[in-house]
Amino acid sequence: MKVFTLETSLWLPQPATNVFAFFADAANLERLTPPWLHFRILTPSPIEMGVGTLIDYRLRYRGFPLRWRTEILAWEPPHRFVDSQIKGPYRRWVHEHVFVERDGGTLATDYVEYALLGGALTNALFIGRDLERIFAYRRQRMLEIFGDTA
């Protein structure tokens, strides 16, 4: 199974405690997800976040309805957390979120490891580019939410 990686970082003019608190509210994931994915959280709110928390979502990808279940594998406020898809479109999806205070703000970094049916061809034709678009949208929304002093 071929595993692909995605890494993206963004400096935000807020302390790590503020940035982590935003991510600790699962409802905010809808604010960071592009509207073209029609993303909705199915798990009733409020969701108590921590190791072992399960969150169910639904979305549409290229017109296809998908269900996704995430489990929180690591929860270390305000520095990092890790979520993993246990049901969904990927053969493997592990997403580590890291928050490091730097230069009067927080460097927020996403590390994603994923594998999919169709391997390299599917990644090259669709998934890789779409993930870049999704994370570009996410970065833009984070700048709007937390402020951009650059």
mmCIF file with all atom_site columns, N, CA and C in Angstrom, residues 71-127:
data_model
loop_
_atom_site.group_PDB
_atom_site.id
_atom_site.type_symbol
_atom_site.label_atom_id
_atom_site.label_alt_id
_atom_site.label_comp_id
_atom_site.label_asym_id
_atom_site.label_entity_id
_atom_site.label_seq_id
_atom_site.pdbx_PDB_ins_code
_atom_site.Cartn_x
_atom_site.Cartn_y
_atom_site.Cartn_z
_atom_site.occupancy
_atom_site.B_iso_or_equiv
_atom_site.pdbx_formal_charge
_atom_site.auth_seq_id
_atom_site.auth_comp_id
_atom_site.auth_asym_id
_atom_site.auth_atom_id
_atom_site.pdbx_PDB_model_num
ATOM 1   N N  . GLU A 1 71  ? -11.509 8.928  14.673  1.00 0.00 ? 71  GLU A N  1
ATOM 2   C CA . GLU A 1 71  ? -11.193 8.679  16.078  1.00 0.00 ? 71  GLU A CA 1
ATOM 3   C C  . GLU A 1 71  ? -10.015 9.555  16.469  1.00 0.00 ? 71  GLU A C  1
ATOM 4   N N  . ILE A 1 72  ? -10.100 10.166 17.634  1.00 0.00 ? 72  ILE A N  1
ATOM 5   C CA . ILE A 1 72  ? -8.979  10.947 18.157  1.00 0.00 ? 72  ILE A CA 1
ATOM 6   C C  . ILE A 1 72  ? -8.000  9.970  18.809  1.00 0.00 ? 72  ILE A C  1
ATOM 7   N N  . LEU A 1 73  ? -6.773  9.923  18.272  1.00 0.00 ? 73  LEU A N  1
ATOM 8   C CA . LEU A 1 73  ? -5.746  8.997  18.765  1.00 0.00 ? 73  LEU A CA 1
ATOM 9   C C  . LEU A 1 73  ? -4.838  9.626  19.813  1.00 0.00 ? 73  LEU A C  1
ATOM 10  N N  . ALA A 1 74  ? -4.612  10.939 19.703  1.00 0.00 ? 74  ALA A N  1
ATOM 11  C CA . ALA A 1 74  ? -3.763  11.658 20.664  1.00 0.00 ? 74  ALA A CA 1
ATOM 12  C C  . ALA A 1 74  ? -4.413  13.010 20.922  1.00 0.00 ? 74  ALA A C  1
ATOM 13  N N  . TRP A 1 75  ? -4.341  13.460 22.176  1.00 0.00 ? 75  TRP A N  1
ATOM 14  C CA . TRP A 1 75  ? -4.946  14.734 22.581  1.00 0.00 ? 75  TRP A CA 1
ATOM 15  C C  . TRP A 1 75  ? -4.044  15.365 23.620  1.00 0.00 ? 75  TRP A C  1
ATOM 16  N N  . GLU A 1 76  ? -3.256  16.369 23.220  1.00 0.00 ? 76  GLU A N  1
ATOM 17  C CA . GLU A 1 76  ? -2.247  16.982 24.084  1.00 0.00 ? 76  GLU A CA 1
ATOM 18  C C  . GLU A 1 76  ? -2.371  18.507 24.040  1.00 0.00 ? 76  GLU A C  1
ATOM 19  N N  . PRO A 1 77  ? -3.422  19.061 24.655  1.00 0.00 ? 77  PRO A N  1
ATOM 20  C CA . PRO A 1 77  ? -3.622  20.514 24.631  1.00 0.00 ? 77  PRO A CA 1
ATOM 21  C C  . PRO A 1 77  ? -2.461  21.247 25.296  1.00 0.00 ? 77  PRO A C  1
ATOM 22  N N  . PRO A 1 78  ? -2.058  22.380 24.794  1.00 0.00 ? 78  PRO A N  1
ATOM 23  C CA . PRO A 1 78  ? -2.471  23.039 23.561  1.00 0.00 ? 78  PRO A CA 1
ATOM 24  C C  . PRO A 1 78  ? -1.493  22.794 22.412  1.00 0.00 ? 78  PRO A C  1
ATOM 25  N N  . HIS A 1 79  ? -0.799  21.651 22.440  1.00 0.00 ? 79  HIS A N  1
ATOM 26  C CA . HIS A 1 79  ? 0.310   21.441 21.504  1.00 0.00 ? 79  HIS A CA 1
ATOM 27  C C  . HIS A 1 79  ? -0.005  20.588 20.285  1.00 0.00 ? 79  HIS A C  1
ATOM 28  N N  . ARG A 1 80  ? -0.821  19.532 20.448  1.00 0.00 ? 80  ARG A N  1
ATOM 29  C CA . ARG A 1 80  ? -1.070  18.659 19.297  1.00 0.00 ? 80  ARG A CA 1
ATOM 30  C C  . ARG A 1 80  ? -2.253  17.747 19.556  1.00 0.00 ? 80  ARG A C  1
ATOM 31  N N  . PHE A 1 81  ? -2.806  17.273 18.455  1.00 0.00 ? 81  PHE A N  1
ATOM 32  C CA . PHE A 1 81  ? -3.745  16.158 18.510  1.00 0.00 ? 81  PHE A CA 1
ATOM 33  C C  . PHE A 1 81  ? -3.666  15.412 17.188  1.00 0.00 ? 81  PHE A C  1
ATOM 34  N N  . VAL A 1 82  ? -4.108  14.164 17.214  1.00 0.00 ? 82  VAL A N  1
ATOM 35  C CA . VAL A 1 82  ? -4.056  13.301 16.036  1.00 0.00 ? 82  VAL A CA 1
ATOM 36  C C  . VAL A 1 82  ? -5.423  12.665 15.852  1.00 0.00 ? 82  VAL A C  1
ATOM 37  N N  . ASP A 1 83  ? -5.923  12.744 14.627  1.00 0.00 ? 83  ASP A N  1
ATOM 38  C CA . ASP A 1 83  ? -7.161  12.034 14.298  1.00 0.00 ? 83  ASP A CA 1
ATOM 39  C C  . ASP A 1 83  ? -6.886  11.036 13.180  1.00 0.00 ? 83  ASP A C  1
ATOM 40  N N  . SER A 1 84  ? -7.676  9.971  13.165  1.00 0.00 ? 84  SER A N  1
ATOM 41  C CA . SER A 1 84  ? -7.509  8.910  12.176  1.00 0.00 ? 84  SER A CA 1
ATOM 42  C C  . SER A 1 84  ? -8.874  8.485  11.656  1.00 0.00 ? 84  SER A C  1
ATOM 43  N N  . GLN A 1 85  ? -8.963  8.305  10.354  1.00 0.00 ? 85  GLN A N  1
ATOM 44  C CA . GLN A 1 85  ? -10.203 7.792  9.775   1.00 0.00 ? 85  GLN A CA 1
ATOM 45  C C  . GLN A 1 85  ? -10.315 6.311  10.105  1.00 0.00 ? 85  GLN A C  1
ATOM 46  N N  . ILE A 1 86  ? -11.434 5.919  10.708  1.00 0.00 ? 86  ILE A N  1
ATOM 47  C CA . ILE A 1 86  ? -11.661 4.492  10.937  1.00 0.00 ? 86  ILE A CA 1
ATOM 48  C C  . ILE A 1 86  ? -12.743 3.952  10.004  1.00 0.00 ? 86  ILE A C  1
ATOM 49  N N  . LYS A 1 87  ? -13.483 4.869  9.378   1.00 0.00 ? 87  LYS A N  1
ATOM 50  C CA . LYS A 1 87  ? -14.434 4.485  8.330   1.00 0.00 ? 87  LYS A CA 1
ATOM 51  C C  . LYS A 1 87  ? -14.508 5.645  7.349   1.00 0.00 ? 87  LYS A C  1
ATOM 52  N N  . GLY A 1 88  ? -14.365 5.349  6.061   1.00 0.00 ? 88  GLY A N  1
ATOM 53  C CA . GLY A 1 88  ? -14.430 6.424  5.080   1.00 0.00 ? 88  GLY A CA 1
ATOM 54  C C  . GLY A 1 88  ? -13.778 6.045  3.773   1.00 0.00 ? 88  GLY A C  1
ATOM 55  N N  . PRO A 1 89  ? -13.494 7.040  2.950   1.00 0.00 ? 89  PRO A N  1
ATOM 56  C CA . PRO A 1 89  ? -13.032 6.779  1.587   1.00 0.00 ? 89  PRO A CA 1
ATOM 57  C C  . PRO A 1 89  ? -11.565 6.367  1.454   1.00 0.00 ? 89  PRO A C  1
ATOM 58  N N  . TYR A 1 90  ? -10.759 6.593  2.481   1.00 0.00 ? 90  TYR A N  1
ATOM 59  C CA . TYR A 1 90  ? -9.328  6.296  2.381   1.00 0.00 ? 90  TYR A CA 1
ATOM 60  C C  . TYR A 1 90  ? -9.013  4.920  2.948   1.00 0.00 ? 90  TYR A C  1
ATOM 61  N N  . ARG A 1 91  ? -7.978  4.303  2.406   1.00 0.00 ? 91  ARG A N  1
ATOM 62  C CA . ARG A 1 91  ? -7.485  3.060  3.005   1.00 0.00 ? 91  ARG A CA 1
ATOM 63  C C  . ARG A 1 91  ? -6.770  3.384  4.310   1.00 0.00 ? 91  ARG A C  1
ATOM 64  N N  . ARG A 1 92  ? -6.171  4.582  4.356   1.00 0.00 ? 92  ARG A N  1
ATOM 65  C CA . ARG A 1 92  ? -5.492  5.078  5.561   1.00 0.00 ? 92  ARG A CA 1
ATOM 66  C C  . ARG A 1 92  ? -5.589  6.595  5.540   1.00 0.00 ? 92  ARG A C  1
ATOM 67  N N  . TRP A 1 93  ? -5.858  7.178  6.708   1.00 0.00 ? 93  TRP A N  1
ATOM 68  C CA . TRP A 1 93  ? -5.852  8.640  6.873   1.00 0.00 ? 93  TRP A CA 1
ATOM 69  C C  . TRP A 1 93  ? -5.486  8.922  8.317   1.00 0.00 ? 93  TRP A C  1
ATOM 70  N N  . VAL A 1 94  ? -4.321  9.506  8.526   1.00 0.00 ? 94  VAL A N  1
ATOM 71  C CA . VAL A 1 94  ? -3.881  9.925  9.857   1.00 0.00 ? 94  VAL A CA 1
ATOM 72  C C  . VAL A 1 94  ? -3.462  11.385 9.732   1.00 0.00 ? 94  VAL A C  1
ATOM 73  N N  . HIS A 1 95  ? -4.069  12.235 10.552  1.00 0.00 ? 95  HIS A N  1
ATOM 74  C CA . HIS A 1 95  ? -3.863  13.678 10.463  1.00 0.00 ? 95  HIS A CA 1
ATOM 75  C C  . HIS A 1 95  ? -3.386  14.189 11.821  1.00 0.00 ? 95  HIS A C  1
ATOM 76  N N  . GLU A 1 96  ? -2.137  14.643 11.849  1.00 0.00 ? 96  GLU A N  1
ATOM 77  C CA . GLU A 1 96  ? -1.564  15.220 13.064  1.00 0.00 ? 96  GLU A CA 1
ATOM 78  C C  . GLU A 1 96  ? -1.604  16.740 12.948  1.00 0.00 ? 96  GLU A C  1
ATOM 79  N N  . HIS A 1 97  ? -2.131  17.382 13.980  1.00 0.00 ? 97  HIS A N  1
ATOM 80  C CA . HIS A 1 97  ? -2.213  18.839 14.069  1.00 0.00 ? 97  HIS A CA 1
ATOM 81  C C  . HIS A 1 97  ? -1.231  19.263 15.161  1.00 0.00 ? 97  HIS A C  1
ATOM 82  N N  . VAL A 1 98  ? -0.285  20.140 14.818  1.00 0.00 ? 98  VAL A N  1
ATOM 83  C CA . VAL A 1 98  ? 0.740   20.570 15.775  1.00 0.00 ? 98  VAL A CA 1
ATOM 84  C C  . VAL A 1 98  ? 0.703   22.096 15.875  1.00 0.00 ? 98  VAL A C  1
ATOM 85  N N  . PHE A 1 99  ? 0.763   22.607 17.116  1.00 0.00 ? 99  PHE A N  1
ATOM 86  C CA . PHE A 1 99  ? 0.701   24.040 17.374  1.00 0.00 ? 99  PHE A CA 1
ATOM 87  C C  . PHE A 1 99  ? 1.916   24.433 18.212  1.00 0.00 ? 99  PHE A C  1
ATOM 88  N N  . VAL A 1 100 ? 2.790   25.266 17.631  1.00 0.00 ? 100 VAL A N  1
ATOM 89  C CA . VAL A 1 100 ? 4.028   25.677 18.294  1.00 0.00 ? 100 VAL A CA 1
ATOM 90  C C  . VAL A 1 100 ? 4.045   27.199 18.378  1.00 0.00 ? 100 VAL A C  1
ATOM 91  N N  . GLU A 1 101 ? 4.195   27.721 19.597  1.00 0.00 ? 101 GLU A N  1
ATOM 92  C CA . GLU A 1 101 ? 4.289   29.173 19.740  1.00 0.00 ? 101 GLU A CA 1
ATOM 93  C C  . GLU A 1 101 ? 5.622   29.643 19.172  1.00 0.00 ? 101 GLU A C  1
ATOM 94  N N  . ARG A 1 102 ? 5.521   30.673 18.314  1.00 0.00 ? 102 ARG A N  1
ATOM 95  C CA . ARG A 1 102 ? 6.712   31.175 17.640  1.00 0.00 ? 102 ARG A CA 1
ATOM 96  C C  . ARG A 1 102 ? 6.474   32.627 17.225  1.00 0.00 ? 102 ARG A C  1
ATOM 97  N N  . ASP A 1 103 ? 7.447   33.473 17.472  1.00 0.00 ? 103 ASP A N  1
ATOM 98  C CA . ASP A 1 103 ? 7.419   34.863 17.006  1.00 0.00 ? 103 ASP A CA 1
ATOM 99  C C  . ASP A 1 103 ? 6.141   35.601 17.404  1.00 0.00 ? 103 ASP A C  1
ATOM 100 N N  . GLY A 1 104 ? 5.691   35.393 18.635  1.00 0.00 ? 104 GLY A N  1
ATOM 101 C CA . GLY A 1 104 ? 4.517   36.097 19.123  1.00 0.00 ? 104 GLY A CA 1
ATOM 102 C C  . GLY A 1 104 ? 3.190   35.559 18.618  1.00 0.00 ? 104 GLY A C  1
ATOM 103 N N  . GLY A 1 105 ? 3.212   34.398 18.012  1.00 0.00 ? 105 GLY A N  1
ATOM 104 C CA . GLY A 1 105 ? 1.985   33.771 17.511  1.00 0.00 ? 105 GLY A CA 1
ATOM 105 C C  . GLY A 1 105 ? 2.141   32.262 17.566  1.00 0.00 ? 105 GLY A C  1
ATOM 106 N N  . THR A 1 106 ? 1.443   31.579 16.692  1.00 0.00 ? 106 THR A N  1
ATOM 107 C CA . THR A 1 106 ? 1.474   30.116 16.671  1.00 0.00 ? 106 THR A CA 1
ATOM 108 C C  . THR A 1 106 ? 1.692   29.615 15.257  1.00 0.00 ? 106 THR A C  1
ATOM 109 N N  . LEU A 1 107 ? 2.648   28.705 15.115  1.00 0.00 ? 107 LEU A N  1
ATOM 110 C CA . LEU A 1 107 ? 2.833   27.998 13.855  1.00 0.00 ? 107 LEU A CA 1
ATOM 111 C C  . LEU A 1 107 ? 1.953   26.752 13.921  1.00 0.00 ? 107 LEU A C  1
ATOM 112 N N  . ALA A 1 108 ? 0.921   26.723 13.084  1.00 0.00 ? 108 ALA A N  1
ATOM 113 C CA . ALA A 1 108 ? 0.000   25.583 13.020  1.00 0.00 ? 108 ALA A CA 1
ATOM 114 C C  . ALA A 1 108 ? 0.413   24.717 11.834  1.00 0.00 ? 108 ALA A C  1
ATOM 115 N N  . THR A 1 109 ? 0.739   23.464 12.107  1.00 0.00 ? 109 THR A N  1
ATOM 116 C CA . THR A 1 109 ? 1.202   22.555 11.057  1.00 0.00 ? 109 THR A CA 1
ATOM 117 C C  . THR A 1 109 ? 0.316   21.325 11.007  1.00 0.00 ? 109 THR A C  1
ATOM 118 N N  . ASP A 1 110 ? -0.053  20.957 9.794   1.00 0.00 ? 110 ASP A N  1
ATOM 119 C CA . ASP A 1 110 ? -0.808  19.731 9.541   1.00 0.00 ? 110 ASP A CA 1
ATOM 120 C C  . ASP A 1 110 ? 0.120   18.735 8.865   1.00 0.00 ? 110 ASP A C  1
ATOM 121 N N  . TYR A 1 111 ? 0.170   17.530 9.409   1.00 0.00 ? 111 TYR A N  1
ATOM 122 C CA . TYR A 1 111 ? 0.879   16.412 8.788   1.00 0.00 ? 111 TYR A CA 1
ATOM 123 C C  . TYR A 1 111 ? -0.174  15.349 8.488   1.00 0.00 ? 111 TYR A C  1
ATOM 124 N N  . VAL A 1 112 ? -0.328  15.002 7.227   1.00 0.00 ? 112 VAL A N  1
ATOM 125 C CA . VAL A 1 112 ? -1.320  14.000 6.843   1.00 0.00 ? 112 VAL A CA 1
ATOM 126 C C  . VAL A 1 112 ? -0.620  12.861 6.122   1.00 0.00 ? 112 VAL A C  1
ATOM 127 N N  . GLU A 1 113 ? -0.920  11.635 6.550   1.00 0.00 ? 113 GLU A N  1
ATOM 128 C CA . GLU A 1 113 ? -0.510  10.431 5.831   1.00 0.00 ? 113 GLU A CA 1
ATOM 129 C C  . GLU A 1 113 ? -1.784  9.774  5.338   1.00 0.00 ? 113 GLU A C  1
ATOM 130 N N  . TYR A 1 114 ? -1.811  9.433  4.044   1.00 0.00 ? 114 TYR A N  1
ATOM 131 C CA . TYR A 1 114 ? -3.019  8.814  3.508   1.00 0.00 ? 114 TYR A CA 1
ATOM 132 C C  . TYR A 1 114 ? -2.672  7.791  2.430   1.00 0.00 ? 114 TYR A C  1
ATOM 133 N N  . ALA A 1 115 ? -3.547  6.830  2.295   1.00 0.00 ? 115 ALA A N  1
ATOM 134 C CA . ALA A 1 115 ? -3.448  5.820  1.239   1.00 0.00 ? 115 ALA A CA 1
ATOM 135 C C  . ALA A 1 115 ? -4.846  5.640  0.680   1.00 0.00 ? 115 ALA A C  1
ATOM 136 N N  . LEU A 1 116 ? -4.920  5.289  -0.601  1.00 0.00 ? 116 LEU A N  1
ATOM 137 C CA . LEU A 1 116 ? -6.224  5.184  -1.228  1.00 0.00 ? 116 LEU A CA 1
ATOM 138 C C  . LEU A 1 116 ? -6.274  4.077  -2.257  1.00 0.00 ? 116 LEU A C  1
ATOM 139 N N  . LEU A 1 117 ? -7.491  3.692  -2.563  1.00 0.00 ? 117 LEU A N  1
ATOM 140 C CA . LEU A 1 117 ? -7.687  2.743  -3.646  1.00 0.00 ? 117 LEU A CA 1
ATOM 141 C C  . LEU A 1 117 ? -7.246  3.422  -4.939  1.00 0.00 ? 117 LEU A C  1
ATOM 142 N N  . GLY A 1 118 ? -6.581  2.687  -5.790  1.00 0.00 ? 118 GLY A N  1
ATOM 143 C CA . GLY A 1 118 ? -6.109  3.281  -7.031  1.00 0.00 ? 118 GLY A CA 1
ATOM 144 C C  . GLY A 1 118 ? -4.706  3.843  -6.928  1.00 0.00 ? 118 GLY A C  1
ATOM 145 N N  . GLY A 1 119 ? -4.174  3.956  -5.721  1.00 0.00 ? 119 GLY A N  1
ATOM 146 C CA . GLY A 1 119 ? -2.786  4.333  -5.498  1.00 0.00 ? 119 GLY A CA 1
ATOM 147 C C  . GLY A 1 119 ? -2.338  5.608  -6.182  1.00 0.00 ? 119 GLY A C  1
ATOM 148 N N  . ALA A 1 120 ? -1.159  5.543  -6.803  1.00 0.00 ? 120 ALA A N  1
ATOM 149 C CA . ALA A 1 120 ? -0.498  6.722  -7.357  1.00 0.00 ? 120 ALA A CA 1
ATOM 150 C C  . ALA A 1 120 ? -1.308  7.376  -8.474  1.00 0.00 ? 120 ALA A C  1
ATOM 151 N N  . LEU A 1 121 ? -1.963  6.587  -9.304  1.00 0.00 ? 121 LEU A N  1
ATOM 152 C CA . LEU A 1 121 ? -2.734  7.158  -10.407 1.00 0.00 ? 121 LEU A CA 1
ATOM 153 C C  . LEU A 1 121 ? -3.912  7.984  -9.884  1.00 0.00 ? 121 LEU A C  1
ATOM 154 N N  . THR A 1 122 ? -4.665  7.432  -8.962  1.00 0.00 ? 122 THR A N  1
ATOM 155 C CA . THR A 1 122 ? -5.795  8.159  -8.370  1.00 0.00 ? 122 THR A CA 1
ATOM 156 C C  . THR A 1 122 ? -5.306  9.413  -7.656  1.00 0.00 ? 122 THR A C  1
ATOM 157 N N  . ASN A 1 123 ? -4.172  9.301  -6.969  1.00 0.00 ? 123 ASN A N  1
ATOM 158 C CA . ASN A 1 123 ? -3.623  10.460 -6.277  1.00 0.00 ? 123 ASN A CA 1
ATOM 159 C C  . ASN A 1 123 ? -3.221  11.545 -7.273  1.00 0.00 ? 123 ASN A C  1
ATOM 160 N N  . ALA A 1 124 ? -2.537  11.152 -8.349  1.00 0.00 ? 124 ALA A N  1
ATOM 161 C CA . ALA A 1 124 ? -2.064  12.126 -9.332  1.00 0.00 ? 124 ALA A CA 1
ATOM 162 C C  . ALA A 1 124 ? -3.220  12.802 -10.072 1.00 0.00 ? 124 ALA A C  1
ATOM 163 N N  . LEU A 1 125 ? -4.249  12.044 -10.401 1.00 0.00 ? 125 LEU A N  1
ATOM 164 C CA . LEU A 1 125 ? -5.348  12.587 -11.196 1.00 0.00 ? 125 LEU A CA 1
ATOM 165 C C  . LEU A 1 125 ? -6.348  13.397 -10.378 1.00 0.00 ? 125 LEU A C  1
ATOM 166 N N  . PHE A 1 126 ? -6.592  12.992 -9.131  1.00 0.00 ? 126 PHE A N  1
ATOM 167 C CA . PHE A 1 126 ? -7.683  13.606 -8.374  1.00 0.00 ? 126 PHE A CA 1
ATOM 168 C C  . PHE A 1 126 ? -7.303  14.025 -6.960  1.00 0.00 ? 126 PHE A C  1
ATOM 169 N N  . ILE A 1 127 ? -7.001  13.046 -6.138  1.00 0.00 ? 127 ILE A N  1
ATOM 170 C CA . ILE A 1 127 ? -6.945  13.260 -4.691  1.00 0.00 ? 127 ILE A CA 1
ATOM 171 C C  . ILE A 1 127 ? -5.871  14.262 -4.285  1.00 0.00 ? 127 ILE A C  1
#
